[in-house]
CSV table of C-alpha atoms in Angstrom, one decimal:
chain,number,residue,atom,x,y,z
A,1,MET,CA,100.2,-63.0,102.4
A,2,SER,CA,98.9,-59.6,102.3
A,3,HIS,CA,96.8,-58.5,105.0
A,4,THR,CA,94.3,-57.2,102.6
A,5,ALA,CA,93.9,-60.4,100.7
A,6,HIS,CA,90.9,-61.4,102.7
A,7,ILE,CA,89.2,-58.1,102.2
A,8,ARG,CA,86.6,-57.7,99.4
A,9,SER,CA,87.3,-55.3,96.6
A,10,HIS,CA,86.2,-51.8,97.0
A,11,ARG,CA,84.9,-51.6,93.4
A,12,LYS,CA,81.2,-50.9,93.2
A,13,PRO,CA,79.3,-54.0,92.4
A,14,ARG,CA,77.9,-54.3,88.9
A,15,ARG,CA,74.3,-53.4,88.4
A,16,SER,CA,72.1,-56.3,87.8
A,17,ALA,CA,70.6,-56.9,84.3
A,18,SER,CA,67.2,-56.2,85.6
A,19,THR,CA,68.2,-52.7,86.7
A,20,LEU,CA,69.8,-52.1,83.3
A,21,ALA,CA,66.7,-53.3,81.5
A,22,MET,CA,64.5,-51.1,83.6
A,23,ARG,CA,66.7,-48.1,82.9
A,24,ALA,CA,66.6,-48.9,79.2
A,25,GLY,CA,62.9,-49.1,79.2
A,26,VAL,CA,62.7,-45.8,81.0
A,27,ALA,CA,65.0,-44.3,78.4
A,28,GLY,CA,63.0,-45.8,75.6
A,29,GLY,CA,59.9,-44.5,77.1
A,30,VAL,CA,61.3,-41.0,77.3
A,31,LEU,CA,62.7,-41.2,73.8
A,32,GLY,CA,59.3,-42.5,72.6
A,33,THR,CA,57.5,-39.8,74.3
A,34,LEU,CA,59.9,-37.3,72.8
A,35,ALA,CA,59.4,-38.9,69.4
A,36,VAL,CA,55.6,-38.7,69.8
A,37,ALA,CA,55.8,-35.2,70.9
A,38,GLY,CA,58.1,-34.3,68.0
A,39,ALA,CA,55.8,-36.0,65.6
A,40,SER,CA,52.9,-34.3,67.1
A,41,GLY,CA,54.7,-31.0,66.9
A,42,SER,CA,55.7,-31.7,63.3
A,43,ALA,CA,52.1,-32.6,62.5
A,44,ASN,CA,50.8,-29.5,64.1
A,45,ALA,CA,53.5,-27.4,62.4
A,46,ALA,CA,52.6,-28.9,59.0
A,47,GLU,CA,48.9,-28.4,59.3
A,48,PRO,CA,49.0,-24.6,58.5
A,49,VAL,CA,51.0,-25.5,55.4
A,50,THR,CA,48.3,-27.9,54.2
A,51,GLN,CA,45.6,-25.3,54.8
A,52,THR,CA,47.7,-22.7,53.0
A,53,LEU,CA,48.0,-24.9,49.9
A,54,GLU,CA,44.3,-25.8,49.7
A,55,LEU,CA,43.0,-22.2,50.1
A,56,PRO,CA,44.0,-20.9,46.7
A,57,THR,CA,42.4,-23.9,45.0
A,58,LEU,CA,39.1,-23.3,46.8
A,59,THR,CA,39.2,-19.6,46.0
A,60,ALA,CA,39.9,-20.3,42.3
A,61,ASP,CA,37.0,-22.7,42.1
A,62,LEU,CA,34.7,-20.2,43.9
A,63,ALA,CA,35.7,-17.5,41.5
A,64,ALA,CA,35.1,-19.7,38.4
A,65,GLN,CA,31.7,-20.7,39.7
A,66,THR,CA,30.9,-17.0,40.4
A,67,ALA,CA,32.0,-16.0,36.9
A,68,GLN,CA,29.9,-18.8,35.3
A,69,SER,CA,26.9,-17.8,37.3
A,70,ALA,CA,27.4,-14.2,36.2
A,71,ASP,CA,27.7,-15.2,32.6
A,72,ALA,CA,24.6,-17.3,32.9
A,73,THR,CA,22.7,-14.4,34.5
A,74,GLN,CA,23.9,-12.0,31.8
A,75,GLN,CA,22.9,-14.5,29.1
A,76,ALA,CA,19.5,-14.9,30.6
A,77,ALA,CA,19.0,-11.1,30.8
A,78,ALA,CA,20.0,-10.8,27.2
A,79,ASN,CA,17.5,-13.5,26.2
A,80,TYR,CA,14.8,-11.7,28.2
A,81,GLN,CA,15.6,-8.4,26.5
A,82,LEU,CA,15.6,-10.0,23.1
A,83,GLN,CA,12.3,-11.7,23.7
A,84,ALA,CA,10.9,-8.4,25.0
A,85,GLU,CA,12.1,-6.6,21.8
A,86,ARG,CA,10.5,-9.3,19.7
A,87,ASP,CA,7.2,-9.0,21.6
A,88,ALA,CA,7.2,-5.3,21.2
A,89,ALA,CA,8.0,-5.6,17.4
A,90,ALA,CA,5.1,-8.1,17.0
A,91,ALA,CA,2.7,-5.8,18.9
A,92,ASN,CA,3.7,-2.8,16.7
A,93,ALA,CA,3.3,-4.9,13.6
A,94,ALA,CA,-0.1,-6.1,14.7
A,95,LYS,CA,-1.1,-2.5,15.4
A,96,GLN,CA,0.1,-1.3,12.1
A,97,ALA,CA,-1.6,-4.2,10.3
A,98,LYS,CA,-4.9,-3.3,12.0
A,99,ALA,CA,-4.5,0.4,11.0
A,100,ASP,CA,-3.7,-0.6,7.4
A,101,LEU,CA,-6.7,-2.9,7.3
A,102,ALA,CA,-9.0,-0.2,8.6
A,103,GLU,CA,-7.6,2.3,6.0
A,104,ALA,CA,-8.1,-0.3,3.2
A,105,LYS,CA,-11.7,-0.9,4.3
A,106,GLN,CA,-12.4,2.8,4.3
A,107,LYS,CA,-10.9,3.3,0.8
A,108,ALA,CA,-12.9,0.4,-0.5
A,109,ALA,CA,-16.1,1.9,1.1
A,110,ASP,CA,-15.3,5.3,-0.5
A,111,ALA,CA,-14.6,3.7,-3.9
A,112,LYS,CA,-17.9,1.8,-3.7
A,113,LYS,CA,-19.7,5.0,-2.7
A,114,LYS,CA,-18.2,6.9,-5.7
A,115,ALA,CA,-19.0,4.0,-8.1
A,116,ASP,CA,-22.6,3.9,-6.8
A,117,GLU,CA,-22.9,7.7,-7.3
A,118,ALA,CA,-21.5,7.5,-10.8
A,119,ALA,CA,-23.9,4.6,-11.7
A,120,ARG,CA,-26.8,6.6,-10.3
A,121,LEU,CA,-25.8,9.7,-12.3
A,122,GLU,CA,-25.4,7.6,-15.5
A,123,ALA,CA,-28.8,6.0,-15.0
A,124,ALA,CA,-30.4,9.4,-14.6
A,125,ALA,CA,-28.6,10.7,-17.7
A,126,ARG,CA,-29.7,7.6,-19.6
A,127,ALA,CA,-33.3,8.1,-18.5
A,128,SER,CA,-33.1,11.7,-19.6
A,129,ARG,CA,-31.8,10.8,-23.0
A,130,ASN,CA,-34.4,8.1,-23.5
A,131,ALA,CA,-37.1,10.6,-22.6
A,132,GLU,CA,-35.8,13.1,-25.0
A,133,ARG,CA,-35.5,10.5,-27.8
A,134,THR,CA,-39.1,9.5,-27.1
A,135,THR,CA,-40.1,13.1,-27.5
A,136,LEU,CA,-38.1,13.4,-30.6
A,137,SER,CA,-39.6,10.3,-32.1
A,138,ALA,CA,-43.1,11.6,-31.4
A,139,SER,CA,-42.1,14.9,-32.9
A,140,ALA,CA,-40.8,13.3,-36.1
A,141,SER,CA,-44.1,11.5,-36.6
A,142,THR,CA,-46.2,14.6,-36.4
A,143,ASP,CA,-47.3,16.6,-39.4
A,144,SER,CA,-45.6,19.7,-40.8
A,145,SER,CA,-47.2,22.0,-38.2
A,146,THR,CA,-44.5,21.0,-35.8
A,147,SER,CA,-41.7,20.2,-38.3
A,148,THR,CA,-41.6,22.2,-41.4
A,149,GLY,CA,-40.3,20.5,-44.6
A,150,SER,CA,-37.3,21.7,-46.5
A,151,SER,CA,-39.5,22.6,-49.4
A,152,THR,CA,-41.0,25.3,-47.3
A,153,ALA,CA,-37.7,26.7,-46.0
A,154,THR,CA,-37.0,30.2,-47.2
A,155,GLY,CA,-34.2,32.8,-47.0
A,156,SER,CA,-31.1,32.0,-45.1
A,157,ALA,CA,-32.4,28.6,-43.8
A,158,ALA,CA,-33.1,27.5,-47.4
A,159,ALA,CA,-29.5,28.5,-48.5
A,160,VAL,CA,-27.9,26.6,-45.6
A,161,ILE,CA,-30.0,23.5,-46.4
A,162,SER,CA,-29.2,23.7,-50.1
A,163,PHE,CA,-25.5,23.9,-49.3
A,164,VAL,CA,-25.4,20.9,-46.9
A,165,GLU,CA,-27.4,18.8,-49.3
A,166,ALA,CA,-25.0,19.6,-52.0
A,167,GLN,CA,-22.1,18.1,-49.9
A,168,ILE,CA,-23.8,14.7,-49.5
A,169,GLY,CA,-21.4,11.9,-50.5
A,170,LYS,CA,-18.2,13.8,-49.7
A,171,ALA,CA,-15.6,12.3,-47.4
A,172,TYR,CA,-15.4,12.7,-43.6
A,173,VAL,CA,-11.9,13.9,-42.6
A,174,SER,CA,-11.2,15.1,-39.0
A,175,GLY,CA,-10.4,18.8,-39.0
A,176,ALA,CA,-11.5,19.4,-42.6
A,177,THR,CA,-13.7,22.3,-43.6
A,178,GLY,CA,-14.2,21.6,-47.3
A,179,PRO,CA,-14.6,21.8,-50.1
A,180,SER,CA,-13.9,18.1,-50.8
A,181,ALA,CA,-14.1,16.8,-47.2
A,182,TYR,CA,-15.5,17.8,-43.9
A,183,ASP,CA,-15.8,16.9,-40.3
A,184,CYS,CA,-19.1,17.5,-38.5
A,185,SER,CA,-18.4,21.0,-37.1
A,186,GLY,CA,-16.5,21.9,-40.3
A,187,LEU,CA,-19.6,21.2,-42.4
A,188,VAL,CA,-21.9,23.2,-40.1
A,189,GLN,CA,-19.5,26.2,-39.9
A,190,THR,CA,-19.0,26.3,-43.7
A,191,ALA,CA,-22.7,26.0,-44.4
A,192,PHE,CA,-23.6,29.0,-42.2
A,193,LYS,CA,-20.7,31.0,-43.6
A,194,GLN,CA,-22.6,30.9,-46.9
A,195,VAL,CA,-25.3,33.2,-45.4
A,196,GLY,CA,-22.9,35.4,-43.4
A,197,VAL,CA,-23.2,33.7,-40.0
A,198,SER,CA,-19.9,33.2,-38.3
A,199,LEU,CA,-19.9,30.1,-36.0
A,200,PRO,CA,-17.2,28.7,-33.7
A,201,ARG,CA,-15.1,26.0,-35.1
A,202,VAL,CA,-15.8,23.1,-32.8
A,203,SER,CA,-19.0,21.3,-31.8
A,204,GLN,CA,-18.8,22.1,-28.1
A,205,ASP,CA,-19.0,25.8,-28.9
A,206,GLN,CA,-21.5,25.5,-31.7
A,207,SER,CA,-23.9,23.7,-29.3
A,208,THR,CA,-24.2,27.0,-27.4
A,209,ALA,CA,-23.9,29.5,-30.3
A,210,GLY,CA,-27.6,30.3,-30.6
A,211,THR,CA,-30.9,30.0,-28.7
A,212,GLN,CA,-31.7,26.6,-27.2
A,213,VAL,CA,-34.8,25.0,-28.7
A,214,SER,CA,-36.7,21.9,-27.8
A,215,LEU,CA,-36.5,18.9,-30.1
A,216,SER,CA,-40.3,19.0,-30.5
A,217,ASN,CA,-40.1,22.5,-32.0
A,218,LEU,CA,-37.4,22.1,-34.6
A,219,GLN,CA,-37.3,24.3,-37.8
A,220,PRO,CA,-35.2,23.7,-40.9
A,221,GLY,CA,-31.8,25.3,-40.5
A,222,ASP,CA,-31.5,24.5,-36.7
A,223,ILE,CA,-28.3,23.1,-35.5
A,224,LEU,CA,-28.6,19.6,-33.8
A,225,TYR,CA,-26.1,18.5,-31.3
A,226,TRP,CA,-25.2,15.2,-29.5
A,227,GLY,CA,-24.1,15.3,-25.9
A,228,SER,CA,-24.6,18.1,-23.4
A,229,ALA,CA,-24.7,21.8,-24.4
A,230,GLY,CA,-21.2,23.2,-24.1
A,231,SER,CA,-19.6,19.7,-24.3
A,232,ALA,CA,-21.3,18.3,-27.4
A,233,TYR,CA,-19.3,15.7,-29.4
A,234,HIS,CA,-21.3,15.9,-32.7
A,235,VAL,CA,-23.4,18.4,-34.7
A,236,ALA,CA,-25.5,18.4,-37.9
A,237,VAL,CA,-28.1,20.6,-39.7
A,238,TYR,CA,-31.8,19.8,-39.5
A,239,VAL,CA,-33.3,20.0,-43.0
A,240,GLY,CA,-37.0,19.3,-42.2
A,241,ASP,CA,-39.3,16.4,-42.5
A,242,GLY,CA,-37.6,14.6,-39.6
A,243,MET,CA,-34.3,14.5,-41.5
A,244,PHE,CA,-30.8,15.9,-40.9
A,245,VAL,CA,-27.6,16.2,-42.9
A,246,GLY,CA,-24.2,15.8,-41.2
A,247,ALA,CA,-20.7,14.5,-41.6
A,248,GLN,CA,-21.1,11.4,-39.4
A,249,ASN,CA,-17.9,9.4,-39.5
A,250,PRO,CA,-15.1,8.2,-41.9
A,251,SER,CA,-17.2,5.2,-43.0
A,252,SER,CA,-20.4,7.0,-44.0
A,253,GLY,CA,-19.0,10.5,-44.8
A,254,VAL,CA,-21.5,13.3,-45.4
A,255,GLY,CA,-25.0,11.9,-45.5
A,256,GLU,CA,-28.7,12.5,-44.9
A,257,HIS,CA,-30.5,10.5,-42.2
A,258,PRO,CA,-33.8,10.4,-40.3
A,259,LEU,CA,-33.7,11.6,-36.7
A,260,SER,CA,-34.3,8.1,-35.5
A,261,TYR,CA,-31.0,7.0,-37.1
A,262,ASP,CA,-29.1,8.7,-34.4
A,263,PRO,CA,-31.4,10.8,-32.1
A,264,PRO,CA,-29.8,14.1,-31.0
A,265,THR,CA,-30.0,15.4,-27.5
A,266,GLY,CA,-30.5,19.1,-28.2
A,267,ALA,CA,-30.7,21.9,-30.7
A,268,VAL,CA,-29.9,25.6,-31.1
A,269,ARG,CA,-31.3,28.2,-33.5
A,270,VAL,CA,-29.0,30.8,-35.1
A,271,LEU,CA,-31.3,32.1,-37.9
């Protein structure tokens, strides 16, 4: 028998299960701690990446909102400008309309003033003609001391009266001077030509060819005129006894009429 048979083995005794479990727990704890630390580190390392990814999105949204706000502001400014232009145009239109209205009122007032003045002048002329006709009517009703009859006419006046009375019944033709037709001034001119008196051709000039005489002092052979002296529109020859001979119009031709038939407005004496 060996002398070492009764001696225990020199191998180290096995560790107990509790010791192994404890060491395993410690190791697990360390590993867990490392895992947590690693996870934490990973989380911390990933956080800048998340922020880096979100920043462009926020910037783009902010830019879009800024652009929309700028567009809205620009549109509002354009609307304000348009409204201002419309208001200015309306103000100018109202101002122009007011000026036009004032001008129209002034023109109407001027036209009324002219019309009133023309009416006044016409009324005055009418009153003057009526007064002259009244005087003429009174003159025609007087005796031969104020109006000598044709039977008493002598010399050139008698020759003129004889000529015009010989033309009674002939036609009236504008511009005619005889022998078969006459107009008013053509008859007067031709009649006085018989006694060597040269008269102008038209009634306007014949009404100023001699000395103006009043209608209350007519003598046979005087030239009667209708209208104003210098602008007369008709002439005839006074033959006495309140009668005259003239080429009146196309419907009556050359005829003899009383002064009341168509009262003249004036007379001239050339003999």
